[in-house]
């Protein structure tokens, strides 16, 4: 099952039907077999056969509809949401977040750890710690945990099950390559099946699985400044070797043209904000309230200042939104998606950022593509990667039933 | 049929199976039912039922295998290639080409018209003239023609069945938008079903249908400098409103950063070549052979000079290849395809261009993506768009059988 899942579309007929039917029940339950049939276009006999198996496995249950419409009361089906739990852990711009969810994606436990660094080692340590904390929380029902999903930056090579981390070294544009056999490390440590996926890809999948209509088929999730996740025809698009979604070129020898560079994850907001504050200080506003109080120059602090409408923060975010918007516009012209979700942490800057992206897209895109796309902030917010990771475990569980 | 085809993946179960089985026969025939079954993973009874219907419709035929392996001789199936013909017409960098093909994609007639201009009106006129010439060639068997496929630049809006043409006006970076109800014009004129598709998309599809292994699933076709065609998971990717594949942003008010600009279709080779010649002339090589003879500054002439290894042509093509390579590298990092086909006319510059693109990809891409991708010139060459257009008609015919 897992193998074919990773190849993208090569699900077996059975897995595909499992997913269609369980997805209908998950999204629309309580629902009758007839409604499932008309929703997904499978005949009622096939739906019935599959549902019988799901009932046997206690992953769905029947309940009687209590408002009589005359005639026999239809039996409605609903997901047995506690038939299994999933662990999902992921990092975004501001920290590492882990969740345990039931099969509906409801968060049962959440752990949040602040950002301890952006290097490979710090991130891996943080993923391990967070996972351990979560498993400790649910140790009473450990047997319900069906697997662990991990969202991580860097380049996930699914075939070799490794993660490579292009780490920028401060004095120049060189990259240090760190290759980590993360799946192996985690499976030994926690003795549960582990699935590892690029963070942007998971955030994209999670948004579509939990927060968007199932008819959003082509979706781009812009993950801060550094990458994107793609769903194409309602499937996760991972590319040929599993590393699609970069939005920059890579070179250890020379600088790329600005648009092609690997941008800072915060779109340069942090550095630019500090620069503006220093300039202001050097230009005689020394008596103002702002310079007497300690100004919060953390990214969270800047975003808060921006949401309050304070001047240097708003300007810096607006300019970053413009840069991000141009990048998004190029991708919208290339891929003509139905929706672009802005997430990965950068969305916490608020409406100013989203509006800049929208305006760049309407300025720079061909009208057909601009007219077809909706630009929205993530609805899953900071939990995006973790929820996507847990949802991927759930999806694999659904697909593999009866196999 | 056509409607669902245009939505991308929403083929009916029957259409999908038609396509799988007929594709196997087309690519591998003569082939036995057992071999079809194991090739595409459908059970032999299903294959048999479909094949019986294909035999009734005379789109496939049976022949006896003439080398006895002992036991009963297996009946082999092959495509009845003359059961229908398709017309395909498309323009590339150097002119307009039209073909009539049989169901195997074999070219029965070909018409080639030189480039008469790059404006919307000239291109549409050229498509109409070429189609009329082709239909005149086959007027003896007009009833076999199943449809006309047209490949065109500009933005094809499938839902509204129009083409919009962002036409650059010489004195500045403004665009003139011309919207043409091309499908309607052609269907009235020729009284045959017409399918219109972006040229790069068709070239991409044609390459995969006729020249590449069926297991190439994720394919990018770089169509000169101005656009690309995409196949994702073995399906044409057209985007949400049918206009995916742009590789530039659009603005009628200001210049975009260089990488994001809509480049000249010839990557600027023509203009740069003339500039170099003039510089040479002004710098005292007046007595040389080259300046006494008339130098061919047409794009075809420059490409020939480049293939002969002549100095300014090679330099100019190499630099253009480098620019194209950087654009390709960005797309390879984003989409992680198995193959990039270089076509649209620019491939006629020869090996120098392809090598520059390859070297840019290996320099600028992350190693996972660079390692997974093959960069090749189009094998269908100048016929690419026309053959893709004819193949799309054939594919629709296959999918719609028994409907």
PDB file of N, CA and C in Angstrom, chain A residues 3 12 84-85 109 128 164 166-167 174 176 184 191 196 203 206 208 227 232 258 272 325 332 348 376 378 386 398 400:
ATOM      1  N   UNK A   3       3.974   1.763  -0.666  1.00  0.00           N
ATOM      2  CA  UNK A   3       4.754   1.919  -1.888  1.00  0.00           C
ATOM      3  C   UNK A   3       3.934   2.594  -2.981  1.00  0.00           C
ATOM      4  N   UNK A  12      -4.448   0.908  -5.992  1.00  0.00           N
ATOM      5  CA  UNK A  12      -5.265  -0.168  -6.547  1.00  0.00           C
ATOM      6  C   UNK A  12      -6.709   0.312  -6.620  1.00  0.00           C
ATOM      7  N   UNK A  84      -9.199   4.757  15.395  1.00  0.00           N
ATOM      8  CA  UNK A  84      -7.741   4.846  15.302  1.00  0.00           C
ATOM      9  C   UNK A  84      -7.303   6.288  15.521  1.00  0.00           C
ATOM     10  N   UNK A  85      -6.082   6.440  16.003  1.00  0.00           N
ATOM     11  CA  UNK A  85      -5.536   7.782  16.178  1.00  0.00           C
ATOM     12  C   UNK A  85      -4.287   7.925  15.333  1.00  0.00           C
ATOM     13  N   UNK A 109      -4.762  15.890  21.415  1.00  0.00           N
ATOM     14  CA  UNK A 109      -3.665  16.477  22.204  1.00  0.00           C
ATOM     15  C   UNK A 109      -2.823  17.329  21.287  1.00  0.00           C
ATOM     16  N   UNK A 128      11.791  14.926  17.299  1.00  0.00           N
ATOM     17  CA  UNK A 128      11.878  13.753  18.182  1.00  0.00           C
ATOM     18  C   UNK A 128      11.276  14.047  19.543  1.00  0.00           C
ATOM     19  N   UNK A 164      17.439  15.378   2.894  1.00  0.00           N
ATOM     20  CA  UNK A 164      18.671  16.142   2.705  1.00  0.00           C
ATOM     21  C   UNK A 164      18.360  17.605   2.985  1.00  0.00           C
ATOM     22  N   UNK A 166      19.700  21.358   2.724  1.00  0.00           N
ATOM     23  CA  UNK A 166      20.682  22.327   2.239  1.00  0.00           C
ATOM     24  C   UNK A 166      20.782  23.457   3.248  1.00  0.00           C
ATOM     25  N   UNK A 167      21.854  23.463   3.994  1.00  0.00           N
ATOM     26  CA  UNK A 167      21.965  24.392   5.118  1.00  0.00           C
ATOM     27  C   UNK A 167      22.882  25.550   4.728  1.00  0.00           C
ATOM     28  N   UNK A 174      27.226  29.391   0.392  1.00  0.00           N
ATOM     29  CA  UNK A 174      27.500  27.969   0.281  1.00  0.00           C
ATOM     30  C   UNK A 174      26.446  27.181   1.042  1.00  0.00           C
ATOM     31  N   UNK A 176      25.647  23.514   3.097  1.00  0.00           N
ATOM     32  CA  UNK A 176      26.150  22.300   3.704  1.00  0.00           C
ATOM     33  C   UNK A 176      25.069  21.248   3.533  1.00  0.00           C
ATOM     34  N   UNK A 184      14.100   5.840   9.527  1.00  0.00           N
ATOM     35  CA  UNK A 184      14.738   4.768  10.276  1.00  0.00           C
ATOM     36  C   UNK A 184      14.912   5.139  11.758  1.00  0.00           C
ATOM     37  N   UNK A 191       8.807   2.596  17.464  1.00  0.00           N
ATOM     38  CA  UNK A 191       8.191   1.319  17.090  1.00  0.00           C
ATOM     39  C   UNK A 191       6.768   1.479  16.555  1.00  0.00           C
ATOM     40  N   UNK A 196       7.247  10.139   6.237  1.00  0.00           N
ATOM     41  CA  UNK A 196       7.895  11.444   6.238  1.00  0.00           C
ATOM     42  C   UNK A 196       7.572  12.145   4.939  1.00  0.00           C
ATOM     43  N   UNK A 203       1.266  20.470   4.496  1.00  0.00           N
ATOM     44  CA  UNK A 203       0.374  21.579   4.820  1.00  0.00           C
ATOM     45  C   UNK A 203      -0.687  21.695   3.733  1.00  0.00           C
ATOM     46  N   UNK A 206      -3.102  18.692   4.065  1.00  0.00           N
ATOM     47  CA  UNK A 206      -3.947  18.851   5.256  1.00  0.00           C
ATOM     48  C   UNK A 206      -5.055  19.870   5.029  1.00  0.00           C
ATOM     49  N   UNK A 208      -6.430  20.676   2.228  1.00  0.00           N
ATOM     50  CA  UNK A 208      -7.445  20.147   1.327  1.00  0.00           C
ATOM     51  C   UNK A 208      -8.287  19.080   2.016  1.00  0.00           C
ATOM     52  N   UNK A 227       9.088  27.429  -0.199  1.00  0.00           N
ATOM     53  CA  UNK A 227       8.678  26.255  -0.953  1.00  0.00           C
ATOM     54  C   UNK A 227       7.175  26.250  -1.107  1.00  0.00           C
ATOM     55  N   UNK A 232      -2.617  18.240  -7.394  1.00  0.00           N
ATOM     56  CA  UNK A 232      -3.000  18.293  -8.804  1.00  0.00           C
ATOM     57  C   UNK A 232      -4.070  17.223  -9.006  1.00  0.00           C
ATOM     58  N   UNK A 258      17.753  37.527  -8.339  1.00  0.00           N
ATOM     59  CA  UNK A 258      16.978  37.640  -7.112  1.00  0.00           C
ATOM     60  C   UNK A 258      15.732  36.754  -7.077  1.00  0.00           C
ATOM     61  N   UNK A 272      14.820  43.326   7.735  1.00  0.00           N
ATOM     62  CA  UNK A 272      14.411  44.638   7.222  1.00  0.00           C
ATOM     63  C   UNK A 272      13.797  45.496   8.338  1.00  0.00           C
ATOM     64  N   UNK A 325       3.999  37.963  -3.623  1.00  0.00           N
ATOM     65  CA  UNK A 325       2.936  38.024  -4.622  1.00  0.00           C
ATOM     66  C   UNK A 325       3.455  37.812  -6.031  1.00  0.00           C
ATOM     67  N   UNK A 332       0.987  30.963 -10.467  1.00  0.00           N
ATOM     68  CA  UNK A 332      -0.417  30.921 -10.897  1.00  0.00           C
ATOM     69  C   UNK A 332      -0.492  30.902 -12.429  1.00  0.00           C
ATOM     70  N   UNK A 348       0.531  34.800   9.494  1.00  0.00           N
ATOM     71  CA  UNK A 348       0.219  35.466  10.760  1.00  0.00           C
ATOM     72  C   UNK A 348       0.476  36.967  10.706  1.00  0.00           C
ATOM     73  N   UNK A 376      -6.110  32.714  -0.375  1.00  0.00           N
ATOM     74  CA  UNK A 376      -6.633  32.726   0.998  1.00  0.00           C
ATOM     75  C   UNK A 376      -5.521  32.377   2.001  1.00  0.00           C
ATOM     76  N   UNK A 378      -4.144  30.274   5.219  1.00  0.00           N
ATOM     77  CA  UNK A 378      -4.451  28.930   5.726  1.00  0.00           C
ATOM     78  C   UNK A 378      -5.534  28.981   6.800  1.00  0.00           C
ATOM     79  N   UNK A 386       1.332  19.733  11.045  1.00  0.00           N
ATOM     80  CA  UNK A 386       1.046  18.619  11.962  1.00  0.00           C
ATOM     81  C   UNK A 386      -0.263  17.928  11.573  1.00  0.00           C
ATOM     82  N   UNK A 398      -7.084   4.425   5.650  1.00  0.00           N
ATOM     83  CA  UNK A 398      -8.292   4.257   4.826  1.00  0.00           C
ATOM     84  C   UNK A 398      -7.970   3.441   3.565  1.00  0.00           C
ATOM     85  N   UNK A 400      -5.601   1.409   2.872  1.00  0.00           N
ATOM     86  CA  UNK A 400      -5.064   0.050   3.041  1.00  0.00           C
ATOM     87  C   UNK A 400      -6.081  -0.934   3.612  1.00  0.00           C
TER      88      UNK A 400
END
